[in-house]
mmCIF file of C-alpha atoms and ligand atoms in Angstrom:
data_model
loop_
_atom_site.group_PDB
_atom_site.id
_atom_site.type_symbol
_atom_site.label_atom_id
_atom_site.label_comp_id
_atom_site.label_asym_id
_atom_site.label_seq_id
_atom_site.Cartn_x
_atom_site.Cartn_y
_atom_site.Cartn_z
ATOM 1 C CA THR O 1 -0.083 -0.193 -0.202
ATOM 2 C CA ARG O 2 0.831 3.657 -0.500
ATOM 3 C CA SER O 3 3.072 5.261 2.078
ATOM 4 C CA THR O 4 1.769 7.771 4.496
ATOM 5 C CA ARG O 5 2.761 11.326 4.275
ATOM 6 C CA PRO O 6 4.570 11.068 8.185
ATOM 7 C CA GLN O 7 6.150 7.949 6.669
ATOM 8 C CA ARG O 8 7.584 10.079 3.609
ATOM 9 C CA LEU O 9 8.376 12.506 6.199
ATOM 10 C CA LEU O 10 10.345 10.484 8.230
ATOM 11 C CA LYS O 11 12.267 9.201 5.157
ATOM 12 C CA ALA O 12 12.956 12.967 3.973
ATOM 13 C CA VAL O 13 14.354 13.317 7.406
ATOM 14 C CA GLN O 14 16.669 10.163 7.704
ATOM 15 C CA LYS O 15 18.274 10.846 4.072
ATOM 16 C CA ASN O 16 18.706 14.723 4.799
ATOM 17 C CA ALA O 17 19.216 15.420 8.183
ATOM 18 C CA THR O 18 22.243 14.580 10.117
ATOM 19 C CA ARG O 19 21.868 12.033 13.329
ATOM 20 C CA GLY O 20 22.259 13.962 16.652
ATOM 21 C CA ASP O 21 21.778 17.582 15.167
ATOM 22 C CA PRO O 22 18.439 18.746 15.508
ATOM 23 C CA GLN O 23 18.947 21.652 13.386
ATOM 24 C CA SER O 24 19.242 19.634 10.518
ATOM 25 C CA VAL O 25 16.108 17.716 11.360
ATOM 26 C CA ILE O 26 14.264 21.203 11.522
ATOM 27 C CA SER O 27 15.519 22.098 8.074
ATOM 28 C CA ALA O 28 14.764 18.486 6.883
ATOM 29 C CA ILE O 29 11.082 19.192 7.453
ATOM 30 C CA ASP O 30 10.633 22.515 6.496
ATOM 31 C CA HIS O 31 12.114 21.901 3.228
ATOM 32 C CA PHE O 32 9.667 18.427 2.937
ATOM 33 C CA CYS O 33 6.894 20.470 3.776
ATOM 34 C CA ARG O 34 7.427 23.585 1.683
ATOM 35 C CA HIS O 35 8.943 21.801 -1.682
ATOM 36 C CA SER O 36 7.110 18.099 -1.366
ATOM 37 C CA GLU O 37 4.000 17.868 0.662
ATOM 38 C CA TRP O 38 2.231 20.350 3.165
ATOM 39 C CA ALA O 39 2.092 18.941 6.594
ATOM 40 C CA MET O 40 0.484 20.236 9.888
ATOM 41 C CA ASN O 41 4.098 20.966 11.682
ATOM 42 C CA ILE O 42 3.799 24.288 13.253
ATOM 43 C CA GLY O 43 6.374 25.439 10.443
ATOM 44 C CA ASP O 44 9.610 27.920 10.286
ATOM 45 C CA GLU O 45 7.448 31.179 10.530
ATOM 46 C CA LYS O 46 5.405 31.021 13.801
ATOM 47 C CA VAL O 47 8.346 31.532 16.479
ATOM 48 C CA VAL O 48 7.746 33.197 20.004
ATOM 49 C CA ASN O 49 10.835 34.532 21.944
ATOM 50 C CA GLU O 50 12.517 31.619 23.203
ATOM 51 C CA LEU O 51 11.532 30.869 26.961
ATOM 52 C CA ASN O 52 13.591 28.877 29.384
ATOM 53 C CA PRO O 53 11.128 26.542 30.679
ATOM 54 C CA GLU O 54 12.108 23.491 32.401
ATOM 55 C CA LYS O 55 8.727 21.431 32.329
ATOM 56 C CA VAL O 56 7.162 21.448 29.335
ATOM 57 C CA LEU O 57 3.672 20.021 28.281
ATOM 58 C CA GLU O 58 2.944 19.487 24.216
ATOM 59 C CA LEU O 59 -0.476 18.388 23.488
ATOM 60 C CA GLY O 60 -0.506 17.412 19.832
ATOM 61 C CA THR O 61 2.923 15.539 18.408
ATOM 62 C CA TYR O 62 1.949 14.930 15.017
ATOM 63 C CA CYS O 63 5.519 14.151 13.738
ATOM 64 C CA GLY O 64 7.557 15.705 16.264
ATOM 65 C CA TYR O 65 8.526 18.734 14.400
ATOM 66 C CA SER O 66 7.676 21.178 16.915
ATOM 67 C CA THR O 67 8.481 18.819 19.948
ATOM 68 C CA VAL O 68 12.418 19.063 18.029
ATOM 69 C CA ARG O 69 12.134 22.889 18.145
ATOM 70 C CA ILE O 70 11.420 23.357 21.425
ATOM 71 C CA ALA O 71 13.246 20.026 23.282
ATOM 72 C CA ARG O 72 16.516 21.246 21.640
ATOM 73 C CA LEU O 73 16.408 24.420 23.343
ATOM 74 C CA LEU O 74 15.901 23.056 26.944
ATOM 75 C CA PRO O 75 18.826 23.134 29.218
ATOM 76 C CA PRO O 76 20.128 19.634 30.668
ATOM 77 C CA GLY O 77 17.590 18.207 33.204
ATOM 78 C CA ALA O 78 14.743 20.102 31.499
ATOM 79 C CA ARG O 79 11.993 17.620 30.345
ATOM 80 C CA LEU O 80 9.365 17.833 27.616
ATOM 81 C CA ILE O 81 6.320 15.447 27.906
ATOM 82 C CA THR O 82 4.563 15.310 24.648
ATOM 83 C CA LEU O 83 0.880 13.875 24.009
ATOM 84 C CA GLU O 84 -0.127 12.023 20.334
ATOM 85 C CA PHE O 85 -3.387 10.872 19.894
ATOM 86 C CA ASN O 86 -2.869 8.824 16.819
ATOM 87 C CA GLY O 87 -0.657 5.662 17.125
ATOM 88 C CA ASP O 88 0.990 6.085 13.851
ATOM 89 C CA TYR O 89 1.528 10.120 13.923
ATOM 90 C CA ALA O 90 3.345 8.530 17.490
ATOM 91 C CA ALA O 91 5.644 6.010 15.902
ATOM 92 C CA ILE O 92 6.886 8.590 13.381
ATOM 93 C CA ALA O 93 7.484 10.992 15.791
ATOM 94 C CA ARG O 94 9.403 8.785 18.088
ATOM 95 C CA GLN O 95 11.811 8.229 15.283
ATOM 96 C CA VAL O 96 12.309 11.580 14.442
ATOM 97 C CA ILE O 97 12.691 12.942 17.975
ATOM 98 C CA ALA O 98 15.508 10.212 17.937
ATOM 99 C CA TRP O 99 16.925 10.706 14.939
ATOM 100 C CA ALA O 100 17.756 14.206 16.523
ATOM 101 C CA GLY O 101 19.145 12.832 19.515
ATOM 102 C CA LEU O 102 16.616 14.175 22.185
ATOM 103 C CA GLU O 103 14.980 11.312 23.505
ATOM 104 C CA ASP O 104 16.876 12.062 26.796
ATOM 105 C CA LYS O 105 14.538 15.062 26.834
ATOM 106 C CA VAL O 106 11.373 14.155 25.763
ATOM 107 C CA GLN O 107 8.582 11.619 26.804
ATOM 108 C CA LEU O 108 6.100 10.916 24.301
ATOM 109 C CA VAL O 109 2.717 9.617 25.496
ATOM 110 C CA GLU O 110 0.282 7.999 23.212
ATOM 111 C CA GLY O 111 -3.237 8.832 24.221
ATOM 112 C CA ALA O 112 -5.884 11.597 24.574
ATOM 113 C CA SER O 113 -5.109 14.672 26.301
ATOM 114 C CA GLU O 114 -8.319 14.560 28.655
ATOM 115 C CA ASP O 115 -7.044 10.686 30.017
ATOM 116 C CA TRP O 116 -3.365 11.952 30.510
ATOM 117 C CA ILE O 117 -3.898 15.457 31.930
ATOM 118 C CA PRO O 118 -5.364 14.481 35.178
ATOM 119 C CA ARG O 119 -2.176 11.875 35.329
ATOM 120 C CA MET O 120 0.849 14.342 35.489
ATOM 121 C CA LYS O 121 1.417 14.224 38.919
ATOM 122 C CA GLU O 122 0.997 10.512 39.726
ATOM 123 C CA HIS O 123 2.727 9.430 36.573
ATOM 124 C CA PHE O 124 5.247 11.619 35.658
ATOM 125 C CA GLY O 125 6.033 13.409 39.193
ATOM 126 C CA ILE O 126 5.259 16.862 37.724
ATOM 127 C CA GLU O 127 3.590 19.441 39.856
ATOM 128 C CA THR O 128 3.298 22.223 37.458
ATOM 129 C CA PHE O 129 4.324 23.114 33.883
ATOM 130 C CA ASP O 130 6.459 26.008 32.911
ATOM 131 C CA LEU O 131 5.124 25.882 29.324
ATOM 132 C CA VAL O 132 2.121 24.154 27.732
ATOM 133 C CA PHE O 133 2.289 24.161 24.109
ATOM 134 C CA LEU O 134 -1.601 23.660 22.528
ATOM 135 C CA ASP O 135 -1.510 22.033 19.202
ATOM 136 C CA HIS O 136 -3.847 19.539 19.454
ATOM 137 C CA TRP O 137 -7.368 18.945 18.537
ATOM 138 C CA LYS O 138 -9.065 22.579 18.422
ATOM 139 C CA ASP O 139 -12.165 21.971 20.198
ATOM 140 C CA ARG O 140 -10.140 20.473 23.338
ATOM 141 C CA TYR O 141 -8.064 23.626 23.736
ATOM 142 C CA LEU O 142 -10.443 25.263 26.294
ATOM 143 C CA PRO O 143 -11.885 21.971 28.105
ATOM 144 C CA ASP O 144 -8.206 21.065 28.363
ATOM 145 C CA THR O 145 -6.908 24.645 29.809
ATOM 146 C CA LYS O 146 -9.755 24.189 32.088
ATOM 147 C CA LEU O 147 -8.850 20.932 33.309
ATOM 148 C CA MET O 148 -5.372 21.403 33.795
ATOM 149 C CA GLU O 149 -6.596 24.637 35.971
ATOM 150 C CA ASP O 150 -8.314 22.265 38.036
ATOM 151 C CA CYS O 151 -5.412 19.887 38.201
ATOM 152 C CA GLY O 152 -3.205 22.603 39.492
ATOM 153 C CA LEU O 153 -0.927 21.927 36.865
ATOM 154 C CA LEU O 154 -0.687 25.995 36.056
ATOM 155 C CA ARG O 155 1.367 28.295 38.200
ATOM 156 C CA LYS O 156 1.769 31.852 38.630
ATOM 157 C CA GLY O 157 3.703 32.689 35.440
ATOM 158 C CA THR O 158 2.881 29.324 33.532
ATOM 159 C CA VAL O 159 2.939 29.943 29.638
ATOM 160 C CA LEU O 160 0.216 28.675 27.274
ATOM 161 C CA LEU O 161 1.416 29.092 23.922
ATOM 162 C CA ALA O 162 -1.432 28.316 21.291
ATOM 163 C CA ASP O 163 -1.272 27.437 17.514
ATOM 164 C CA ASN O 164 -3.919 27.724 15.004
ATOM 165 C CA VAL O 165 -5.854 30.489 16.673
ATOM 166 C CA ILE O 166 -7.344 31.658 13.585
ATOM 167 C CA CYS O 167 -6.718 28.615 10.985
ATOM 168 C CA PRO O 168 -8.265 26.188 12.043
ATOM 169 C CA GLY O 169 -9.299 28.627 14.482
ATOM 170 C CA VAL O 170 -10.203 27.973 18.252
ATOM 171 C CA PRO O 171 -12.631 31.025 19.011
ATOM 172 C CA ASP O 172 -14.126 29.495 22.369
ATOM 173 C CA TYR O 173 -10.277 29.157 23.667
ATOM 174 C CA LEU O 174 -9.400 33.017 22.303
ATOM 175 C CA GLN O 175 -12.456 34.242 23.874
ATOM 176 C CA TYR O 176 -11.791 32.646 27.231
ATOM 177 C CA VAL O 177 -8.025 33.666 27.788
ATOM 178 C CA ARG O 178 -8.471 37.175 26.512
ATOM 179 C CA ASN O 179 -11.435 37.666 28.751
ATOM 180 C CA SER O 180 -10.478 35.861 31.889
ATOM 181 C CA LEU O 181 -9.019 37.677 34.533
ATOM 182 C CA SER O 182 -6.573 34.687 35.289
ATOM 183 C CA TYR O 183 -4.638 35.388 32.160
ATOM 184 C CA LYS O 184 -2.482 37.903 30.385
ATOM 185 C CA SER O 185 -2.938 36.904 26.915
ATOM 186 C CA CYS O 186 -1.374 38.839 23.367
ATOM 187 C CA TYR O 187 -1.423 37.631 19.722
ATOM 188 C CA PHE O 188 1.447 36.778 17.592
ATOM 189 C CA LYS O 189 0.178 37.443 13.967
ATOM 190 C CA SER O 190 1.357 34.513 11.214
ATOM 191 C CA HIS O 191 0.488 32.452 8.670
ATOM 192 C CA LEU O 192 -0.830 28.862 8.695
ATOM 193 C CA GLU O 193 2.333 26.379 7.757
ATOM 194 C CA TYR O 194 3.924 27.061 4.775
ATOM 195 C CA THR O 195 0.973 28.866 3.268
ATOM 196 C CA LYS O 196 -0.136 32.242 2.949
ATOM 197 C CA ALA O 197 -3.109 31.927 4.901
ATOM 198 C CA GLU O 198 -3.462 33.812 7.905
ATOM 199 C CA ASP O 199 -2.685 32.044 11.021
ATOM 200 C CA GLY O 200 -1.161 32.903 14.863
ATOM 201 C CA LEU O 201 0.022 31.758 18.047
ATOM 202 C CA GLU O 202 -1.591 33.027 21.304
ATOM 203 C CA LYS O 203 0.693 33.690 24.190
ATOM 204 C CA SER O 204 -1.322 33.339 27.476
ATOM 205 C CA VAL O 205 0.171 33.784 30.870
ATOM 206 C CA PHE O 206 -1.305 32.354 33.929
ATOM 207 C CA LEU O 207 -1.569 34.823 36.824
ATOM 208 C CA GLY O 208 -2.544 32.274 39.456
HETATM 209 C C1 76B J 1 -7.368 14.643 22.268
HETATM 210 C C2 76B J 1 -6.028 14.742 21.961
HETATM 211 C C3 76B J 1 -5.597 15.122 20.253
HETATM 212 C C4 76B J 1 -4.137 15.105 20.151
HETATM 213 C C5 76B J 1 -3.685 15.102 18.839
HETATM 214 N N1 76B J 1 -2.285 14.558 18.618
HETATM 215 N N2 76B J 1 -2.116 15.168 17.123
HETATM 216 C C6 76B J 1 -2.918 16.074 16.962
HETATM 217 C C7 76B J 1 -2.996 16.971 15.612
HETATM 218 C C8 76B J 1 -4.097 18.278 15.907
HETATM 219 N N3 76B J 1 -3.388 19.687 14.996
HETATM 220 C C9 76B J 1 -4.357 19.855 13.631
HETATM 221 O O1 76B J 1 -5.401 19.097 13.818
HETATM 222 C C10 76B J 1 -3.553 20.737 13.176
HETATM 223 C C11 76B J 1 -4.387 21.097 11.748
HETATM 224 C C12 76B J 1 -4.103 21.819 11.020
HETATM 225 C C13 76B J 1 -4.951 21.997 9.561
HETATM 226 C C14 76B J 1 -5.251 20.779 9.067
HETATM 227 C C15 76B J 1 -5.948 21.393 7.579
HETATM 228 C C16 76B J 1 -6.102 22.268 7.283
HETATM 229 F F1 76B J 1 -6.701 22.811 6.333
HETATM 230 C C17 76B J 1 -5.566 23.500 7.539
HETATM 231 C C18 76B J 1 -4.667 23.264 9.041
HETATM 232 C C19 76B J 1 -2.633 23.026 11.042
HETATM 233 C C20 76B J 1 -2.600 22.813 12.171
HETATM 234 O O2 76B J 1 -1.174 23.321 12.609
HETATM 235 C C21 76B J 1 -2.591 21.757 13.319
HETATM 236 O O3 76B J 1 -1.809 21.653 14.639
HETATM 237 N N4 76B J 1 -4.057 15.827 18.139
HETATM 238 C C22 76B J 1 -3.360 14.512 21.125
HETATM 239 C C23 76B J 1 -3.947 14.363 22.490
HETATM 240 N N5 76B J 1 -5.035 14.441 22.710
HETATM 241 MG MG1 MG J 2 -0.775 23.415 14.741
#
């Protein structure tokens, strides 16, 4: 049967990127998505000034592109937990993350955000996160943010970074973080990865 797009993306990484060199993995995926096939990676344009998080949660791994982009900047001892719902995507992402040599900093978990968010403390020993990157099912951004609040996973200063707030769009989440007294929110205008369509990131700081 015909290979899948994630499989073709992984092949492009293994062919064009250098093992253990995260930047070459990022460049290989950007090249693949610009010149071969579009894929729902955050892309090379949507960038927020680099934060210095120790504990990072990523919702929605896909092929691991944003995972590599974030994890490559983490200091020793810092950790990124990333949740991926689709088993095929997860299998590809594991290999992309390994190719970048970042498996020691990243824990990839297969499953649904609503099942795993309540288990962060007992399963991973995580009290609170410094940074949460929301890039998963768009109708889960708001309920999962409320769930993280309820589970005590956000602390004063935790940064929520949400992809796709315009395209595909997350209107209910935007309304919440922009009107809640518990968040200081700002929008970074950009484009849907590798296209001219408008999109952007919303950065929201939890005020406790
Ligand atoms: C419930 C749960 C879910 C997950 C989970 N794991 N993986 C994902 C992927 C979600 N991502 C997207 O759907 C996405 C889509 C587009 C897009 C597509 C088609 C267009 F035409 C235009 C834009 C662009 C993007 O940038 C995206 O990120 N969710 C993980 C855990 N628990
Ligand atoms: Mg996205």
